[in-house]
Every structure is written in structure tokens, then in C-alpha cells.
Coordinates of C-alpha atoms in Angstrom, one line a residue:
M1 CA -26.4 -31.9 -38.0
I2 CA -25.3 -34.6 -35.7
F3 CA -22.2 -35.3 -37.1
S4 CA -21.2 -31.2 -36.3
S5 CA -22.3 -31.5 -33.0
L6 CA -20.1 -34.6 -32.3
F7 CA -17.5 -33.4 -34.0
P8 CA -17.9 -29.8 -34.6
S9 CA -14.1 -28.7 -36.5
A10 CA -14.7 -30.5 -39.5
L11 CA -12.3 -28.0 -40.9
P12 CA -9.6 -28.3 -43.5
R13 CA -6.2 -31.2 -41.8
P14 CA -3.2 -29.3 -41.1
R15 CA -0.9 -30.1 -44.4
P16 CA 1.4 -32.4 -43.8
T17 CA 5.2 -32.0 -44.8
E18 CA 4.6 -31.5 -48.1
P19 CA 6.3 -34.5 -50.1
G20 CA 10.2 -33.8 -51.2
E21 CA 11.0 -31.7 -48.3
R22 CA 13.2 -33.0 -46.0
I23 CA 12.6 -32.7 -42.4
F24 CA 14.7 -31.2 -39.7
Q25 CA 17.1 -29.7 -42.3
P26 CA 17.2 -26.5 -44.0
P27 CA 15.5 -24.2 -45.2
A28 CA 12.5 -25.3 -44.3
W29 CA 13.5 -25.8 -40.9
D30 CA 15.6 -23.8 -38.3
W31 CA 18.2 -24.3 -36.0
V32 CA 18.4 -22.9 -32.8
A33 CA 20.2 -23.6 -29.4
V34 CA 19.3 -23.4 -25.8
G35 CA 21.6 -23.9 -23.4
E36 CA 22.1 -28.3 -23.7
V37 CA 19.4 -28.7 -26.3
G38 CA 18.9 -27.9 -29.3
W39 CA 16.0 -27.9 -31.5
W40 CA 14.9 -28.0 -35.6
V41 CA 11.6 -25.7 -35.8
R42 CA 9.1 -24.0 -37.7
P43 CA 10.0 -20.4 -38.5
D44 CA 6.6 -19.8 -38.1
W45 CA 6.6 -21.7 -34.8
S46 CA 9.9 -20.6 -33.8
E47 CA 8.1 -17.7 -31.0
T48 CA 5.3 -19.3 -29.9
L49 CA 7.4 -22.2 -29.0
L50 CA 10.5 -21.4 -28.0
G51 CA 11.9 -18.4 -25.3
P52 CA 15.1 -17.2 -24.1
E53 CA 15.1 -20.6 -22.0
G54 CA 13.4 -22.5 -24.2
L55 CA 10.6 -24.5 -24.4
R56 CA 7.8 -22.8 -22.8
L57 CA 6.7 -25.4 -20.6
A58 CA 6.6 -23.7 -17.6
E59 CA 4.9 -20.7 -19.5
W60 CA 1.9 -22.9 -20.4
R61 CA 1.5 -24.8 -16.9
E62 CA 0.6 -21.5 -15.3
S63 CA -1.1 -20.0 -17.0
G64 CA -3.1 -23.2 -17.7
Q65 CA -2.9 -24.2 -20.7
L66 CA -0.8 -27.4 -20.6
A67 CA -2.6 -30.9 -19.9
K68 CA -0.3 -33.7 -19.0
V69 CA -2.2 -36.9 -21.3
K70 CA 0.0 -39.7 -20.5
E71 CA 3.1 -40.3 -18.7
S72 CA 5.4 -43.3 -18.0
P73 CA 8.6 -44.0 -17.2
Q74 CA 9.5 -43.6 -21.3
R75 CA 8.1 -40.8 -22.1
V76 CA 5.3 -37.5 -20.9
V77 CA 2.7 -36.8 -23.4
Y78 CA 1.2 -32.7 -23.0
R79 CA -1.3 -31.3 -25.4
V80 CA -1.4 -27.5 -25.5
D81 CA -4.1 -25.8 -26.2
L82 CA -2.9 -22.0 -28.2
P83 CA -4.9 -19.4 -30.0
E84 CA -3.1 -20.9 -33.4
G85 CA -4.5 -24.5 -32.2
S86 CA -3.5 -27.8 -30.2
I87 CA -0.1 -28.8 -29.9
Y88 CA 1.2 -31.8 -29.1
I89 CA 4.5 -32.1 -26.9
K90 CA 5.9 -36.0 -26.9
H91 CA 9.3 -36.1 -24.0
F92 CA 10.9 -38.5 -24.9
L93 CA 12.8 -39.9 -21.8
V94 CA 16.3 -41.5 -21.3
P95 CA 15.5 -43.2 -17.3
T96 CA 18.4 -45.7 -18.0
W97 CA 21.7 -46.4 -19.8
R98 CA 19.3 -49.1 -22.3
E99 CA 17.9 -46.2 -24.0
T100 CA 21.0 -44.4 -24.1
L101 CA 23.0 -47.0 -25.8
R102 CA 20.0 -47.4 -27.9
Q103 CA 19.3 -44.2 -29.2
W104 CA 23.1 -44.4 -30.0
F105 CA 22.7 -47.2 -32.5
R106 CA 19.0 -46.0 -34.0
R107 CA 18.9 -42.6 -33.6
G108 CA 16.4 -40.8 -31.1
K109 CA 12.5 -41.7 -30.8
G110 CA 11.5 -38.2 -31.6
R111 CA 13.5 -38.3 -34.8
N112 CA 12.5 -41.6 -36.1
E113 CA 8.9 -41.0 -35.4
G114 CA 9.5 -37.7 -37.2
K115 CA 10.9 -39.1 -40.2
R116 CA 8.3 -41.3 -40.5
A117 CA 6.1 -39.1 -40.3
L118 CA 7.1 -37.5 -43.7
R119 CA 7.3 -40.9 -45.3
L120 CA 3.6 -42.1 -44.4
A121 CA 2.5 -37.9 -46.1
Q122 CA 4.3 -39.6 -48.9
T123 CA 2.4 -42.1 -49.3
G124 CA -1.3 -40.8 -49.3
V125 CA -2.1 -42.3 -45.3
P126 CA -2.7 -38.7 -43.0
T127 CA -1.3 -38.5 -39.7
I128 CA 0.8 -36.2 -37.5
T129 CA 2.6 -32.7 -38.7
P130 CA 5.6 -31.9 -36.9
I131 CA 6.5 -28.7 -36.3
A132 CA 9.5 -28.4 -33.7
L133 CA 12.0 -31.6 -32.3
G134 CA 14.6 -31.1 -29.8
E135 CA 17.6 -32.8 -28.5
R136 CA 19.6 -32.9 -25.6
R137 CA 22.8 -34.1 -26.4
R138 CA 26.2 -34.2 -24.4
R139 CA 29.7 -35.6 -25.7
K140 CA 27.8 -37.0 -28.8
F141 CA 25.2 -38.7 -26.7
L142 CA 21.7 -38.4 -27.0
F143 CA 19.5 -37.9 -23.8
E144 CA 16.3 -37.1 -23.9
N145 CA 14.5 -35.4 -26.6
Y146 CA 10.7 -33.6 -27.7
L147 CA 9.0 -34.4 -30.5
I148 CA 6.3 -31.6 -31.1
T149 CA 3.3 -31.9 -33.5
R150 CA 0.3 -29.9 -34.1
G151 CA -3.1 -31.6 -32.9
I152 CA -5.7 -32.6 -35.4
P153 CA -8.7 -30.5 -34.8
G154 CA -11.9 -32.6 -33.9
A155 CA -10.4 -36.1 -34.3
V156 CA -10.6 -38.5 -31.4
P157 CA -8.9 -42.1 -30.7
L158 CA -10.5 -44.8 -32.5
N159 CA -11.3 -46.9 -29.7
E160 CA -12.9 -44.1 -28.2
F161 CA -14.8 -43.0 -30.9
V162 CA -16.3 -47.2 -31.2
E163 CA -16.7 -47.4 -27.7
G164 CA -18.9 -43.9 -26.7
R165 CA -19.6 -42.2 -29.8
L166 CA -20.4 -44.4 -32.5
D167 CA -23.3 -45.6 -29.9
E168 CA -24.8 -41.5 -29.5
I169 CA -25.6 -41.8 -33.3
P170 CA -28.9 -43.3 -34.1
E171 CA -29.9 -45.8 -36.4
P172 CA -30.1 -46.2 -39.6
R173 CA -27.1 -43.7 -40.0
R174 CA -25.1 -45.9 -37.4
S175 CA -25.1 -49.3 -38.9
R176 CA -24.2 -46.8 -42.2
L177 CA -21.0 -46.0 -40.3
R178 CA -20.5 -48.8 -38.5
R179 CA -19.9 -50.4 -42.3
E180 CA -18.1 -47.5 -44.0
L181 CA -15.4 -47.4 -41.1
A182 CA -14.4 -50.8 -42.0
R183 CA -14.0 -50.4 -45.6
A184 CA -11.8 -47.0 -44.6
L185 CA -9.9 -49.2 -41.8
G186 CA -9.4 -51.8 -44.5
E187 CA -8.3 -49.3 -47.4
L188 CA -5.7 -47.3 -44.5
T189 CA -4.1 -50.7 -43.9
A190 CA -3.6 -52.4 -47.2
R191 CA -2.1 -48.3 -48.3
L192 CA 0.1 -49.1 -45.2
H193 CA 1.2 -53.0 -46.5
E194 CA 1.6 -51.8 -49.7
V195 CA 4.7 -49.8 -48.9
G196 CA 6.0 -52.5 -46.7
F197 CA 5.5 -50.0 -43.5
V198 CA 4.3 -52.7 -40.2
H199 CA 3.3 -51.2 -37.1
Q200 CA 3.8 -53.4 -34.6
D201 CA 1.7 -52.2 -32.3
F202 CA -1.6 -51.2 -34.8
H203 CA -4.5 -51.1 -32.2
P204 CA -7.5 -48.7 -32.8
G205 CA -6.0 -46.2 -29.9
N206 CA -3.0 -45.1 -32.3
L207 CA -5.7 -44.2 -34.6
L208 CA -7.5 -41.1 -35.3
V209 CA -11.2 -40.9 -36.7
D210 CA -13.4 -38.1 -37.5
L211 CA -16.4 -37.5 -39.8
T212 CA -16.1 -35.2 -42.8
P213 CA -19.1 -32.8 -43.6
E214 CA -21.0 -35.5 -45.9
G215 CA -20.6 -38.1 -42.6
R216 CA -17.9 -39.9 -44.0
P217 CA -14.7 -41.7 -41.5
W218 CA -11.3 -39.9 -42.3
L219 CA -8.8 -42.1 -40.7
A220 CA -5.1 -40.5 -39.4
M221 CA -2.5 -42.7 -37.9
I222 CA -0.5 -41.7 -34.7
D223 CA 2.3 -43.3 -32.3
L224 CA 5.2 -44.0 -35.3
D225 CA 7.6 -44.7 -32.8
A226 CA 6.6 -48.5 -33.5
L227 CA 6.2 -48.2 -36.8
R228 CA 8.9 -50.3 -39.5
V229 CA 9.4 -51.0 -43.0
R230 CA 9.7 -53.9 -44.7
R231 CA 11.6 -54.8 -47.8
K232 CA 9.5 -57.8 -48.3
L233 CA 6.4 -58.2 -46.6
T234 CA 5.1 -61.7 -46.9
W235 CA 1.4 -62.4 -46.4
K236 CA 2.4 -64.1 -42.6
D237 CA 3.3 -61.3 -42.1
V238 CA 1.0 -59.5 -42.8
G239 CA -1.5 -62.1 -41.1
R240 CA 0.2 -61.2 -38.2
N241 CA -0.3 -58.1 -38.6
L242 CA -4.1 -58.0 -39.8
A243 CA -4.0 -60.3 -35.7
L244 CA -3.1 -57.1 -33.7
L245 CA -5.8 -54.7 -34.4
N246 CA -7.9 -57.9 -34.6
H247 CA -7.7 -58.8 -31.3
Y248 CA -9.4 -54.9 -30.2
F249 CA -12.5 -55.7 -32.7
W250 CA -12.5 -59.2 -32.6
L251 CA -14.3 -58.3 -29.1
R252 CA -16.4 -55.4 -30.5
S253 CA -17.8 -56.2 -33.6
N254 CA -19.8 -59.0 -35.1
R255 CA -17.3 -61.9 -38.0
T256 CA -19.6 -59.6 -40.9
D257 CA -18.4 -56.5 -40.4
R258 CA -14.6 -57.8 -40.2
H259 CA -15.6 -60.1 -43.2
R260 CA -15.9 -56.1 -44.4
F261 CA -13.4 -54.8 -43.5
L262 CA -11.0 -57.9 -45.1
R263 CA -12.6 -57.2 -48.2
A264 CA -12.1 -53.9 -48.5
Y265 CA -8.8 -54.8 -47.1
L266 CA -7.8 -57.6 -50.0
A267 CA -9.6 -54.7 -52.7
A268 CA -7.0 -52.2 -52.2
R269 CA -3.7 -54.3 -52.9
S270 CA -2.2 -55.2 -55.6
D271 CA -2.0 -59.0 -55.6
R272 CA -3.8 -61.3 -52.7
P273 CA -2.6 -64.6 -50.5
R274 CA -3.3 -68.2 -52.7
R275 CA -5.8 -69.6 -50.6
L276 CA -8.4 -67.3 -49.2
K277 CA -9.5 -69.0 -46.5
A278 CA -6.7 -70.2 -44.9
F279 CA -5.2 -66.5 -45.2
A280 CA -8.7 -65.4 -43.2
R281 CA -9.2 -68.9 -41.0
G282 CA -4.9 -67.7 -40.1
I283 CA -5.8 -64.6 -39.0
E284 CA -8.6 -65.8 -36.8
E285 CA -6.5 -68.4 -34.8
A286 CA -3.2 -65.7 -34.8
T287 CA -5.7 -63.1 -33.0
R288 CA -7.0 -66.0 -30.8
A289 CA -3.3 -66.8 -29.8
W290 CA -2.3 -63.4 -29.6
A291 CA -5.2 -62.5 -27.4
E292 CA -4.4 -65.3 -25.0
R293 CA -0.9 -63.9 -24.3
L294 CA -2.1 -60.7 -24.3
W295 CA -5.1 -61.7 -21.2
R296 CA -2.7 -64.0 -19.4
R297 CA -0.4 -60.8 -19.1
W298 CA -3.6 -58.4 -18.0
G299 CA -4.8 -61.1 -15.6
R300 CA -1.5 -60.4 -13.9
R301 CA -2.0 -57.4 -13.3
C302 CA -3.1 -57.4 -9.6
L303 CA -0.6 -59.9 -8.0
A304 CA 2.5 -57.3 -7.5
T305 CA 2.0 -53.2 -7.4
N306 CA 1.9 -52.1 -10.9
K307 CA -0.1 -49.0 -12.4
Y308 CA -3.3 -50.5 -11.6
F309 CA -3.0 -51.4 -8.1
Q310 CA -1.2 -51.4 -4.8
A311 CA 0.4 -53.8 -2.7
Y312 CA 0.1 -52.8 0.9
Q313 CA 2.1 -54.7 4.1
A314 CA 1.0 -54.2 7.9
P315 CA 2.2 -55.9 10.8
R316 CA -0.2 -59.5 10.6
A317 CA -1.5 -58.2 7.0
W318 CA -1.6 -57.9 3.9
A319 CA -3.2 -56.9 1.1
V320 CA -3.5 -56.0 -3.0
A321 CA -6.0 -53.4 -3.9
S322 CA -7.0 -51.3 -7.2
R323 CA -5.6 -47.5 -7.1
D324 CA -9.1 -46.6 -7.3
L325 CA -9.0 -47.6 -3.1
D326 CA -7.8 -44.8 -1.5
A327 CA -4.7 -45.5 0.0
A328 CA -6.2 -44.7 3.9
T329 CA -9.1 -46.5 3.1
V330 CA -6.7 -50.1 2.8
A331 CA -4.9 -48.8 5.4
A332 CA -7.8 -49.2 8.0
L333 CA -8.7 -52.7 7.1
L334 CA -5.3 -53.4 6.8
A335 CA -5.4 -52.5 11.2
D336 CA -8.5 -54.1 11.3
P337 CA -9.5 -56.4 8.9
D338 CA -13.0 -57.3 10.5
A339 CA -14.5 -54.0 11.1
P340 CA -16.7 -52.9 8.3
F341 CA -18.8 -56.0 9.9
R342 CA -19.8 -53.9 12.7
H343 CA -19.9 -50.4 10.5
P344 CA -23.2 -48.9 11.4
G345 CA -24.2 -48.9 7.8
A346 CA -23.5 -51.9 7.4
A347 CA -26.3 -54.6 5.7
L348 CA -25.2 -58.4 6.4
L349 CA -26.3 -60.5 3.3
K350 CA -25.1 -63.8 4.5
D351 CA -23.3 -65.4 8.1
S352 CA -22.7 -69.0 7.6
R353 CA -19.8 -71.8 7.8
T354 CA -18.0 -70.9 5.2
T355 CA -18.5 -67.2 4.3
T356 CA -19.3 -64.0 6.4
V357 CA -21.3 -61.2 3.4
A358 CA -21.8 -58.0 3.8
E359 CA -22.8 -55.0 2.0
L360 CA -21.7 -50.9 2.9
E361 CA -20.4 -47.6 1.7
L362 CA -16.2 -47.7 1.0
P363 CA -14.6 -43.6 -0.6
V364 CA -14.1 -44.9 -4.3
L365 CA -12.0 -42.9 -6.5
G366 CA -13.1 -39.7 -3.8
R367 CA -16.7 -40.9 -3.9
P368 CA -19.0 -43.4 -1.9
R369 CA -20.2 -46.1 -3.3
R370 CA -21.5 -49.4 -1.9
V371 CA -19.1 -52.3 -2.1
I372 CA -19.6 -56.1 -1.1
Y373 CA -16.8 -56.9 1.7
K374 CA -17.2 -61.2 2.0
R375 CA -14.6 -62.7 4.3
F376 CA -13.4 -66.5 3.8
N377 CA -13.7 -68.5 7.1
R378 CA -11.2 -71.2 8.3
K379 CA -13.2 -73.9 7.8
K380 CA -10.8 -76.2 10.0
W381 CA -7.8 -75.3 11.5
L382 CA -6.2 -76.9 8.2
D383 CA -6.9 -74.7 6.1
P384 CA -3.6 -71.8 6.8
W385 CA -1.1 -75.1 6.3
L386 CA -3.4 -76.0 2.6
C387 CA -1.6 -72.2 1.1
L388 CA 1.3 -73.3 1.6
F389 CA 0.5 -76.1 -1.6
R390 CA -2.8 -73.4 -3.2
P391 CA -3.8 -70.4 -3.2
S392 CA -6.4 -69.4 -0.6
R393 CA -10.2 -69.1 -1.7
A394 CA -10.1 -65.2 -1.6
W395 CA -6.9 -65.0 -3.7
R396 CA -8.8 -67.5 -6.3
A397 CA -12.1 -65.3 -6.5
W398 CA -9.6 -62.4 -6.7
Q399 CA -6.9 -63.9 -9.7
A400 CA -10.2 -65.1 -11.6
G401 CA -12.1 -61.5 -11.0
Q402 CA -8.9 -60.6 -12.7
H403 CA -9.2 -63.0 -15.7
L404 CA -12.7 -62.2 -16.0
A405 CA -12.2 -58.7 -16.6
S406 CA -9.0 -59.0 -18.9
R407 CA -11.2 -61.2 -20.8
A408 CA -13.8 -58.9 -21.4
V409 CA -16.7 -61.3 -18.8
P410 CA -18.8 -59.2 -17.4
T411 CA -18.3 -59.4 -13.4
P412 CA -17.9 -57.1 -10.7
Q413 CA -15.3 -54.5 -10.1
N414 CA -12.3 -55.7 -8.0
L415 CA -11.1 -53.6 -5.2
A416 CA -9.2 -55.1 -2.8
V417 CA -8.1 -58.5 -1.2
I418 CA -7.1 -58.8 2.6
A419 CA -5.2 -61.4 4.5
R420 CA -4.4 -61.8 8.3
T421 CA -2.0 -63.8 8.8
G422 CA -0.5 -65.9 11.8
S423 CA 3.1 -65.4 13.6
L424 CA 3.8 -67.6 10.2
G425 CA 3.0 -65.3 8.2
L426 CA 0.2 -68.3 6.9
P427 CA -3.5 -66.5 6.1
L428 CA -5.4 -66.9 9.4
D429 CA -8.5 -64.9 7.6
T430 CA -9.2 -63.8 3.9
Y431 CA -11.5 -60.8 3.0
L432 CA -12.3 -59.6 -0.5
V433 CA -13.6 -56.7 -1.8
T434 CA -15.9 -56.4 -4.8
I435 CA -18.0 -52.9 -6.1
K436 CA -21.8 -53.9 -5.8
A437 CA -23.9 -53.5 -9.0
E438 CA -27.1 -51.2 -8.7
P439 CA -29.3 -51.5 -9.0
S440 CA -29.2 -55.9 -9.1
I441 CA -30.5 -59.2 -8.2
T442 CA -29.1 -63.1 -8.5
L443 CA -31.0 -65.6 -11.2
S444 CA -31.8 -67.4 -8.0
D445 CA -33.1 -64.7 -6.0
Y446 CA -34.8 -63.6 -9.2
A447 CA -36.6 -66.5 -10.0
R448 CA -38.2 -67.4 -6.6
T449 CA -39.7 -64.1 -5.8
T450 CA -40.1 -61.9 -8.9
L451 CA -40.9 -64.3 -12.1
A452 CA -43.1 -66.9 -10.5
G453 CA -45.3 -63.5 -9.7
L454 CA -45.9 -62.7 -13.1
D455 CA -48.5 -63.8 -15.4
P456 CA -48.5 -66.8 -16.6
T457 CA -47.5 -64.7 -20.3
E458 CA -45.5 -62.5 -18.9
R459 CA -43.7 -65.1 -17.4
R460 CA -42.8 -67.3 -20.7
E461 CA -41.8 -63.5 -22.2
Q462 CA -39.1 -63.1 -19.8
I463 CA -37.9 -66.6 -20.0
R464 CA -37.5 -66.0 -23.5
R465 CA -35.6 -63.0 -23.5
L466 CA -33.1 -63.8 -20.6
T467 CA -32.2 -67.0 -22.2
P468 CA -30.4 -66.0 -25.4
A469 CA -29.1 -63.3 -22.8
L470 CA -28.1 -66.5 -20.2
A471 CA -26.2 -68.6 -23.5
R472 CA -24.4 -65.6 -24.8
L473 CA -22.7 -64.9 -21.0
I474 CA -21.8 -68.4 -20.4
R475 CA -20.5 -68.9 -24.2
T476 CA -18.6 -65.6 -24.0
L477 CA -16.8 -67.4 -20.5
H478 CA -16.3 -71.0 -22.8
E479 CA -14.7 -69.1 -25.7
R480 CA -12.3 -67.6 -23.5
S481 CA -11.2 -70.8 -21.8
L482 CA -12.6 -69.9 -18.7
S483 CA -14.4 -72.4 -16.3
Q484 CA -16.8 -71.8 -13.5
R485 CA -17.7 -75.2 -11.6
D486 CA -20.2 -73.8 -9.1
L487 CA -22.2 -72.4 -12.5
K488 CA -25.8 -71.6 -10.7
A489 CA -28.2 -69.2 -11.0
A490 CA -27.1 -67.8 -7.5
N491 CA -23.9 -67.2 -8.8
I492 CA -25.4 -65.7 -11.8
L493 CA -26.2 -61.4 -11.4
I494 CA -28.8 -59.8 -13.5
E495 CA -27.7 -55.8 -13.3
G496 CA -30.2 -53.3 -14.1
D497 CA -34.0 -53.8 -15.7
P498 CA -34.3 -58.0 -15.8
S499 CA -35.8 -57.7 -19.8
A500 CA -32.6 -55.5 -20.3
G501 CA -30.5 -59.1 -20.6
R502 CA -27.8 -57.6 -18.6
L503 CA -25.8 -60.4 -17.0
S504 CA -22.9 -61.0 -15.4
L505 CA -20.7 -63.8 -12.5
I506 CA -20.2 -63.9 -9.5
D507 CA -18.5 -65.5 -6.3
L508 CA -15.2 -66.5 -8.6
V509 CA -13.8 -69.3 -6.2
G510 CA -14.4 -71.6 -8.7
V511 CA -13.6 -70.3 -11.6
R512 CA -10.0 -71.6 -13.4
L513 CA -8.4 -70.5 -16.4
V514 CA -7.4 -73.6 -18.5
H515 CA -6.6 -73.4 -22.6
P516 CA -7.9 -75.1 -24.3
L517 CA -11.1 -75.4 -22.6
P518 CA -11.4 -79.5 -22.5
R519 CA -14.9 -80.5 -23.2
G520 CA -15.3 -82.6 -20.1
R521 CA -15.3 -79.0 -18.2
R522 CA -18.0 -77.7 -20.6
L523 CA -20.6 -80.1 -20.0
Q524 CA -20.1 -80.0 -16.0
N525 CA -20.4 -76.0 -16.2
L526 CA -23.4 -76.7 -17.8
A527 CA -25.4 -79.8 -16.7
R528 CA -24.4 -77.7 -13.2
L529 CA -26.2 -75.0 -14.4
Q530 CA -29.4 -77.0 -15.5
V531 CA -30.0 -78.5 -12.1
S532 CA -29.8 -75.1 -10.4
L533 CA -33.0 -73.9 -13.3
A534 CA -34.9 -77.0 -13.2
D535 CA -37.2 -76.0 -10.5
V536 CA -37.4 -72.6 -12.0
S537 CA -41.3 -72.0 -12.5
G538 CA -42.8 -71.7 -16.1
R539 CA -38.7 -73.4 -17.5
T540 CA -39.8 -76.0 -19.8
R541 CA -37.3 -79.0 -21.6
T542 CA -38.1 -76.3 -25.0
D543 CA -36.0 -73.4 -23.0
A544 CA -33.3 -75.6 -22.3
L545 CA -32.7 -76.8 -25.6
R546 CA -33.1 -73.4 -26.7
F547 CA -30.4 -72.4 -24.2
L548 CA -28.4 -75.1 -26.1
R549 CA -28.4 -73.7 -29.7
F550 CA -28.1 -70.2 -28.7
Y551 CA -24.9 -71.4 -26.8
L552 CA -23.6 -73.3 -29.9
P553 CA -21.6 -71.6 -32.6
W554 CA -23.4 -72.9 -35.2
A555 CA -21.1 -72.3 -37.9
Q556 CA -18.1 -73.7 -36.1
T557 CA -20.2 -76.9 -35.3
P558 CA -21.7 -80.0 -37.7
R559 CA -24.7 -80.4 -38.2
R560 CA -27.2 -81.9 -35.4
D561 CA -24.1 -82.4 -32.9
W562 CA -26.6 -80.7 -30.6
K563 CA -28.4 -84.0 -29.8
A564 CA -24.9 -85.8 -28.5
L565 CA -24.0 -82.3 -26.1
W566 CA -27.4 -82.4 -25.2
R567 CA -27.7 -86.3 -24.6
A568 CA -24.5 -85.5 -22.4
I569 CA -25.2 -83.0 -20.3
Q570 CA -28.9 -84.8 -19.4
R571 CA -26.2 -88.0 -18.2
R572 CA -24.5 -85.1 -15.5
C573 CA -27.2 -83.8 -14.9
R574 CA -29.2 -87.2 -13.2
A575 CA -25.0 -88.1 -11.5
K576 CA -25.4 -84.2 -9.7
E577 CA -29.1 -85.5 -8.4
A578 CA -28.1 -88.8 -7.3
R579 CA -24.8 -87.4 -6.2
N580 CA -26.3 -85.0 -3.8
R581 CA -29.2 -87.8 -2.9
R582 CA -26.6 -90.4 -1.1
R583 CA -25.3 -87.2 0.1
G584 CA -28.0 -85.8 1.7
R585 CA -27.6 -82.6 0.3
P586 CA -29.7 -80.3 -1.3
L587 CA -29.8 -79.1 -5.0
S588 CA -29.1 -75.6 -5.5

């Protein structure tokens, strides 16, 4: 069975604390004091977890049983593989006095999470099983504390399952499992809300999933520090909480699956909102508003040092680089930003007045990867001074790449942005480093070299395959409040097999983030793309109309409004062609 091979441990679940028991209290729990740390521990786990010097972290680390799962300034999470089974240790830290004062009023995070696990178990929601709580106190002030729980054999985070393991299950089981997963998630969420629970960090990473021997999804909730109890949970509160969960699936599932989840949720509730359609629309609107705030926060990650990026400073140069790029490599690039163009293995792809582009190998995550190294040349002496009023072209492309990645719009990964500065600190030359998608070819090159050489029947078939993929890419770009004023075939990349229709965007200097995206920007983008595809061999006006039909969200647009959009695009195309003729510039 594929289910048993993917999830070999469809074993009986760990028994949570029995309803009615008092957690971290005798007689079910023993009290053990070791130094400054006091421990409440299950009697059958005391010798396994605690030694003469306290928690056996050092022993487990030396034996290779200890693995660090997550680390932040506020907590460290470990997994320990023991003969009795895996356990998880949450070490809650107190880096500042703010956390100390918080724990004075709200108690420790470990104790709170353990008590919430008990309350969840009493409502029938599967969750973690605490086996020990450790608290270090000084003069009644609580400092660092520990919560130790049993692992759930075979269960994986729901986001990991959806993004990876679900694709390993063949059809039709995969589709059936998607349907059952939507229903199971709706029922679990309804059970939470029915008793007044609201998870303030409600996302699939805080849910575990496993498959029963019958192949049905089984869900459990973890990371309970963000779980809150409301005396009166209104439907407005419910809508906001569902929007948190919906944000993840909004990008990774279709409307049918989300509708199935909502129906299962409402069927499991004892009451319903008065206006169901308005309630459903409100969830979608709240999801979009929440997504915009989250995307903008993610889009700012590339501006400074954090766990994803590192800022570097050198004499007459600076850089911001992904942590995937080795620090020694960044230091070498800062010392001589033009060195890659002279590298023996570099292939010069473009050398024009505005840009110089090369392809070469750089170490990324410890192994050599092909990268695109691009220098934005100074077009005039005034360019450095203009950076006082607007970002440089390299910085705009760097920021745009992060916006696209944050909003799940396909684009090659950013690695670094570099600036060589003058005596006044103004950027003289700027550079951008991105991962090269392999194999890949631009849409314009594919149309000129490969598509034109196919026989008419195969060419028509390939155009029909690429048209919906291209429309979905542009629709996604616009739905995520992004526009690209230089949206042409040369700036669209076909990755892998052209028949698969995997497209991404490159050359992002012209990308802008505007929410909500004005209609005029959409029209300009569509017209620019249409002009660049006008000379593609075998592409007809019918293909252009088919592209428009795939681009438009028919379920959310008035009937026959495509005609007005079609005419507006044609007017802009004619205006673009006339403008280029007046200026003596060729169309591309």
C-alpha cells in the first residue's frame, strides 16, 4: 500500500492527558528540583529525561540523538530520538526584560501550552502530549522554561504534506485524499471554534497530518502558545481566523477545494451566519487583505540583515546577499565586482550600452550553480545623482524579484545586489546576481528558433499549449498587484520542456507594486505583450483572443466585457506601434 510506504507508522496515537486530570499537579506528575530548575514530570519518564545535572541534553548531543528543529531568539526546538520514541523539547528563552515581565503576568509559555493541550484533548481535538515541564526561577521571577512532549509517529506538518508528499500519491487516490483533507480540516476547525478556541497563528505548519490504515487523513494541532479562548466568538472573529488559514490554501488549491472546506466547516457548526454568501465573500476579502500585509512584510526581507539575507559593507562598495551565497564569495565580488566578466568559465551573453550580462558558476549552498551576473551600465553622468531621488535599476530589479517570490509569481531566485560607490557614496555601477534556470530559453528566442522550425500542425499544437500557461502567468502577476511595463516575450522564460508550460519572468526593472492595480497598468502590460508576439509564426488573432479568455476571471467579470478590453488593448497596440515609428525604434 502506498499509504503505508509513505507513512509507515500508522500506529495507535499517543494518549493525551486524560480529561479530568490536573496537568503539572500530583498525583499524576512528580516534582523534581535540579539546581535552579524545577521539573514537573510524568513518573514513567523521570529517569529517561533527567539525570543528576538536570535535563540530559549534553548526553543526547554527544550520542547523536539530539537534532535542532528550529531556533529563534525566543525559543529553540529539539527532537530527541529515544528507544521509547521521539520526543520534542521546546526551550523557551528570555532574551530581554520584556519576556520576563510578560511571564510575570501571563505565566510561562511552556505551562500555558501544556494547559491548552489538556483543554484541547478534553474537546476531542488531537494535539501534543506533555510529559515534562521545567521552569527556572529566581526570587519568584520565571526565566527560561521547557516543555517536553511526545512525538506523534508518522505525522508530518500539513504544509509539507500538501507541497510534497501529496504529489507522490497516484490518481485517483490523490484527488480523493484532497477532498477528504478539505473536509477533515473543516471539521477540526469547526470543533475549535465551537468551544471558543481561536489560533492566532493559524496556518498548516501548526497542523500535523497522517493517514489512517484506511487511507483517511488524521489531523492534530501543535504550537499552542498562540491558542486563545474567547468567551463570545462572533462570526466576524470566525471570518478573520478562517482568513489566516485560507491565505495558504488560496495560493495552493482551487476554489472548489476551499468551498468544500467551508461546507464541511458550516455543517459541523451548531449555528450558521445569517448571510452565507456575504460571509464567504468576506473571508476571501479578508484573506486578500491579510495576504497583502504579509506579502509586503516578506518583500522587505531583502532590504537588510535577517535570517534570509545579509548586508555587507566594504570600501567603495556594498552588497545585500542571500544567505545561500557564501560570505567569502560576496567578499570577493565586493573587492572586484567586474572580476566575473573576466572569469575563464564565464560566457558573455550581452554587452550593450545599458547592460552587460554573463553566465558563470558560483558556489551556492556549498555546491557550484550556474548564475546570471548582470551589470547595469551608466547611461549618462547624471545617473549616480538620480539615485538620490529614486533607486538604481539593480536595486529596483532586486526588490521586484523579492516581491515576485513573496507573492508566488515564478521568477529566478535572487542571490545578491552589489553597488560600486564613489567618494560621495553614490552608486557608480550596480550589479545583480540571480540563479540561472536550467534548461531554459526566452519566449522570444523559442518563437524565433524552435517554433518557426516546426511543421504547421505541431506548431499549432504548441501554441495552444503555451497560450493558457502565458495567460495564467500574467493573470497571477496582476492578481498579486504587480505590473511589468516592459512585459515582452524576451522577458518571459520557458523553463524545462516547453510542452510543460512552466513560465517565469526575468529582467524585472520595470516591475511595480501597486495595490489595487489600476486598469490602465493592466492594459499597458497586455498591449506590450501583444505587440511583442505580433510576429510569432503561426500565431493568429484567435490565439490572442484565446489568451484573453484564459486571462480573464470569468466567474467574477460581467458578461461580454472582454470585447471592451479587447478593443482597449488594440488601441494601445496601435499607439505603441505609431510611437515607435515616430522615434525610429524597432518593435521587440
